[in-house]
Amino acid sequence: MHRSAPATPEKAHAPAPRIRLARVLACAAVPVMLVAVGCSSGSGGGAKKSDSPSSSASAGGGKQASSSPSLAPAKFTKLPDACPSISAKSIDKYVPKAKTKAGEVGKTSDPQSQASCTWNGLEDKGVDGSNYRWLDIDFKRYDSTPGLGSGDSLAQKQFDRAVSGAKSTGDAKNVKTSPVSGLGDQATAITFDLKKDDANFRYGVVVVRTANAVIAVDYNGTGYEGADAPAAGDVQDGATAVAKEAVAAVATANNK
């Protein structure tokens, strides 16, 4: 699901903002962390990973843990709708001038096992340049499955894969990893820089496990025409804030 970075807008005699926006958003920034764990959504999307929650469930007959006394039942039995899980206020804050404020829903064959949504936008600030932002959120849920393990243990494996994938992003510079306290059962933040088509992108990735669900948030951006890329602290804070909303949305969906 690799997507190439947006083309750099022309420096002189720049076209009208709407034209520049169309050109830049035609090739959005790559949510590389989700490449590593095999997930995709948004422009230029690819296929979902074969090792998906739904495929794990089918391997064990798709039965809940209640059929096996040796496995504890999974805490969460469904996922929220991915796009509405993040508030419009947060989208306004973290993806100004979002191309589609409601988000672009990722394709899935089993929305109760995996769901995703993507937002991207270019904020034209005139002589101060333009700010491009990309936000991708991915949910995965695992059932307790005889022969495979509990929902929590399967989610733990996915959490480890996602963190490892983000940390090993190809050509990434200044990779930093830190735990995030008070978020789900465990959470890790990864920040790094990545250069694409002469633009310096800065990424903030937060991966969270809450019981048998895993949430991966990829928030990244760059600046054009004199604007700077966002600070590492800003993308990490943005990804963390979005992840908190997503964790709350999972709990709410299962309390209905």
PDB file of N, CA and C in Angstrom, residues 46-84:
ATOM      1  N   GLY A  46      -3.978  -0.265  -0.759  1.00  0.00           N
ATOM      2  CA  GLY A  46      -3.698  -1.624  -1.192  1.00  0.00           C
ATOM      3  C   GLY A  46      -4.542  -2.582  -0.412  1.00  0.00           C
ATOM      4  N   ALA A  47      -4.222  -3.868  -0.526  1.00  0.00           N
ATOM      5  CA  ALA A  47      -4.996  -4.896   0.126  1.00  0.00           C
ATOM      6  C   ALA A  47      -4.675  -4.931   1.601  1.00  0.00           C
ATOM      7  N   LYS A  48      -5.642  -5.359   2.388  1.00  0.00           N
ATOM      8  CA  LYS A  48      -5.411  -5.551   3.804  1.00  0.00           C
ATOM      9  C   LYS A  48      -4.507  -6.753   4.003  1.00  0.00           C
ATOM     10  N   LYS A  49      -3.879  -6.827   5.172  1.00  0.00           N
ATOM     11  CA  LYS A  49      -2.948  -7.905   5.458  1.00  0.00           C
ATOM     12  C   LYS A  49      -3.663  -9.236   5.502  1.00  0.00           C
ATOM     13  N   SER A  50      -2.973 -10.278   5.061  1.00  0.00           N
ATOM     14  CA  SER A  50      -3.574 -11.591   5.051  1.00  0.00           C
ATOM     15  C   SER A  50      -3.727 -12.144   6.457  1.00  0.00           C
ATOM     16  N   ASP A  51      -2.833 -11.756   7.372  1.00  0.00           N
ATOM     17  CA  ASP A  51      -2.898 -12.213   8.740  1.00  0.00           C
ATOM     18  C   ASP A  51      -3.817 -11.301   9.526  1.00  0.00           C
ATOM     19  N   SER A  52      -5.084 -11.242   9.092  1.00  0.00           N
ATOM     20  CA  SER A  52      -6.039 -10.326   9.675  1.00  0.00           C
ATOM     21  C   SER A  52      -6.795 -11.001  10.803  1.00  0.00           C
ATOM     22  N   PRO A  53      -7.483 -10.218  11.655  1.00  0.00           N
ATOM     23  CA  PRO A  53      -8.272 -10.808  12.716  1.00  0.00           C
ATOM     24  C   PRO A  53      -9.298 -11.785  12.183  1.00  0.00           C
ATOM     25  N   SER A  54      -9.949 -11.434  11.046  1.00  0.00           N
ATOM     26  CA  SER A  54     -10.970 -12.311  10.501  1.00  0.00           C
ATOM     27  C   SER A  54     -10.388 -13.625  10.031  1.00  0.00           C
ATOM     28  N   SER A  55      -9.155 -13.593   9.433  1.00  0.00           N
ATOM     29  CA  SER A  55      -8.547 -14.840   8.981  1.00  0.00           C
ATOM     30  C   SER A  55      -8.125 -15.683  10.161  1.00  0.00           C
ATOM     31  N   SER A  56      -7.721 -15.038  11.272  1.00  0.00           N
ATOM     32  CA  SER A  56      -7.353 -15.770  12.474  1.00  0.00           C
ATOM     33  C   SER A  56      -8.568 -16.478  13.038  1.00  0.00           C
ATOM     34  N   ALA A  57      -9.704 -15.780  13.007  1.00  0.00           N
ATOM     35  CA  ALA A  57     -10.918 -16.374  13.543  1.00  0.00           C
ATOM     36  C   ALA A  57     -11.357 -17.551  12.712  1.00  0.00           C
ATOM     37  N   SER A  58     -11.275 -17.422  11.364  1.00  0.00           N
ATOM     38  CA  SER A  58     -11.702 -18.509  10.509  1.00  0.00           C
ATOM     39  C   SER A  58     -10.823 -19.717  10.660  1.00  0.00           C
ATOM     40  N   ALA A  59      -9.542 -19.485  10.982  1.00  0.00           N
ATOM     41  CA  ALA A  59      -8.639 -20.611  11.167  1.00  0.00           C
ATOM     42  C   ALA A  59      -9.062 -21.465  12.339  1.00  0.00           C
ATOM     43  N   GLY A  60      -9.738 -20.869  13.313  1.00  0.00           N
ATOM     44  CA  GLY A  60     -10.201 -21.615  14.466  1.00  0.00           C
ATOM     45  C   GLY A  60     -11.684 -21.870  14.405  1.00  0.00           C
ATOM     46  N   GLY A  61     -12.289 -21.740  13.228  1.00  0.00           N
ATOM     47  CA  GLY A  61     -13.701 -21.993  13.072  1.00  0.00           C
ATOM     48  C   GLY A  61     -14.557 -20.792  13.408  1.00  0.00           C
ATOM     49  N   GLY A  62     -13.918 -19.669  13.767  1.00  0.00           N
ATOM     50  CA  GLY A  62     -14.666 -18.457  14.047  1.00  0.00           C
ATOM     51  C   GLY A  62     -15.491 -18.523  15.309  1.00  0.00           C
ATOM     52  N   LYS A  63     -15.181 -19.440  16.227  1.00  0.00           N
ATOM     53  CA  LYS A  63     -15.962 -19.610  17.436  1.00  0.00           C
ATOM     54  C   LYS A  63     -15.424 -18.743  18.556  1.00  0.00           C
ATOM     55  N   GLN A  64     -16.331 -18.271  19.409  1.00  0.00           N
ATOM     56  CA  GLN A  64     -15.944 -17.500  20.565  1.00  0.00           C
ATOM     57  C   GLN A  64     -15.359 -18.416  21.629  1.00  0.00           C
ATOM     58  N   ALA A  65     -14.689 -17.826  22.600  1.00  0.00           N
ATOM     59  CA  ALA A  65     -14.010 -18.591  23.624  1.00  0.00           C
ATOM     60  C   ALA A  65     -14.965 -19.383  24.495  1.00  0.00           C
ATOM     61  N   SER A  66     -16.273 -19.081  24.443  1.00  0.00           N
ATOM     62  CA  SER A  66     -17.234 -19.793  25.267  1.00  0.00           C
ATOM     63  C   SER A  66     -17.275 -21.272  24.949  1.00  0.00           C
ATOM     64  N   SER A  67     -16.814 -21.669  23.720  1.00  0.00           N
ATOM     65  CA  SER A  67     -16.817 -23.070  23.323  1.00  0.00           C
ATOM     66  C   SER A  67     -15.652 -23.832  23.921  1.00  0.00           C
ATOM     67  N   SER A  68     -14.718 -23.107  24.544  1.00  0.00           N
ATOM     68  CA  SER A  68     -13.560 -23.751  25.136  1.00  0.00           C
ATOM     69  C   SER A  68     -13.343 -23.219  26.538  1.00  0.00           C
ATOM     70  N   PRO A  69     -13.500 -24.069  27.568  1.00  0.00           N
ATOM     71  CA  PRO A  69     -13.346 -23.598  28.939  1.00  0.00           C
ATOM     72  C   PRO A  69     -11.930 -23.158  29.274  1.00  0.00           C
ATOM     73  N   SER A  70     -10.949 -23.521  28.427  1.00  0.00           N
ATOM     74  CA  SER A  70      -9.564 -23.160  28.701  1.00  0.00           C
ATOM     75  C   SER A  70      -9.224 -21.753  28.250  1.00  0.00           C
ATOM     76  N   LEU A  71     -10.098 -21.131  27.501  1.00  0.00           N
ATOM     77  CA  LEU A  71      -9.855 -19.782  27.005  1.00  0.00           C
ATOM     78  C   LEU A  71     -10.862 -18.801  27.599  1.00  0.00           C
ATOM     79  N   ALA A  72     -10.351 -17.685  28.080  1.00  0.00           N
ATOM     80  CA  ALA A  72     -11.246 -16.641  28.577  1.00  0.00           C
ATOM     81  C   ALA A  72     -11.933 -15.971  27.396  1.00  0.00           C
ATOM     82  N   PRO A  73     -13.219 -15.645  27.513  1.00  0.00           N
ATOM     83  CA  PRO A  73     -13.893 -14.963  26.405  1.00  0.00           C
ATOM     84  C   PRO A  73     -13.283 -13.601  26.140  1.00  0.00           C
ATOM     85  N   ALA A  74     -13.274 -13.201  24.893  1.00  0.00           N
ATOM     86  CA  ALA A  74     -12.729 -11.895  24.524  1.00  0.00           C
ATOM     87  C   ALA A  74     -13.597 -10.794  25.112  1.00  0.00           C
ATOM     88  N   LYS A  75     -12.977  -9.739  25.581  1.00  0.00           N
ATOM     89  CA  LYS A  75     -13.702  -8.636  26.219  1.00  0.00           C
ATOM     90  C   LYS A  75     -14.570  -7.887  25.233  1.00  0.00           C
ATOM     91  N   PHE A  76     -13.986  -7.540  24.073  1.00  0.00           N
ATOM     92  CA  PHE A  76     -14.722  -6.765  23.080  1.00  0.00           C
ATOM     93  C   PHE A  76     -15.230  -7.675  21.968  1.00  0.00           C
ATOM     94  N   THR A  77     -16.495  -7.507  21.621  1.00  0.00           N
ATOM     95  CA  THR A  77     -17.112  -8.346  20.592  1.00  0.00           C
ATOM     96  C   THR A  77     -17.355  -7.605  19.285  1.00  0.00           C
ATOM     97  N   LYS A  78     -17.107  -6.301  19.274  1.00  0.00           N
ATOM     98  CA  LYS A  78     -17.288  -5.537  18.041  1.00  0.00           C
ATOM     99  C   LYS A  78     -16.407  -4.295  18.053  1.00  0.00           C
ATOM    100  N   LEU A  79     -16.316  -3.662  16.892  1.00  0.00           N
ATOM    101  CA  LEU A  79     -15.537  -2.441  16.728  1.00  0.00           C
ATOM    102  C   LEU A  79     -16.463  -1.279  16.394  1.00  0.00           C
ATOM    103  N   PRO A  80     -16.037  -0.061  16.680  1.00  0.00           N
ATOM    104  CA  PRO A  80     -16.829   1.102  16.272  1.00  0.00           C
ATOM    105  C   PRO A  80     -16.635   1.375  14.783  1.00  0.00           C
ATOM    106  N   ASP A  81     -17.505   2.175  14.203  1.00  0.00           N
ATOM    107  CA  ASP A  81     -17.242   2.671  12.859  1.00  0.00           C
ATOM    108  C   ASP A  81     -15.995   3.539  12.940  1.00  0.00           C
ATOM    109  N   ALA A  82     -15.037   3.294  12.069  1.00  0.00           N
ATOM    110  CA  ALA A  82     -13.727   3.935  12.199  1.00  0.00           C
ATOM    111  C   ALA A  82     -13.773   5.452  12.061  1.00  0.00           C
ATOM    112  N   CYS A  83     -14.406   5.952  11.027  1.00  0.00           N
ATOM    113  CA  CYS A  83     -14.376   7.402  10.779  1.00  0.00           C
ATOM    114  C   CYS A  83     -15.088   8.211  11.864  1.00  0.00           C
ATOM    115  N   PRO A  84     -16.308   7.840  12.271  1.00  0.00           N
ATOM    116  CA  PRO A  84     -16.986   8.614  13.314  1.00  0.00           C
ATOM    117  C   PRO A  84     -16.350   8.474  14.700  1.00  0.00           C
TER     118      PRO A  84
END
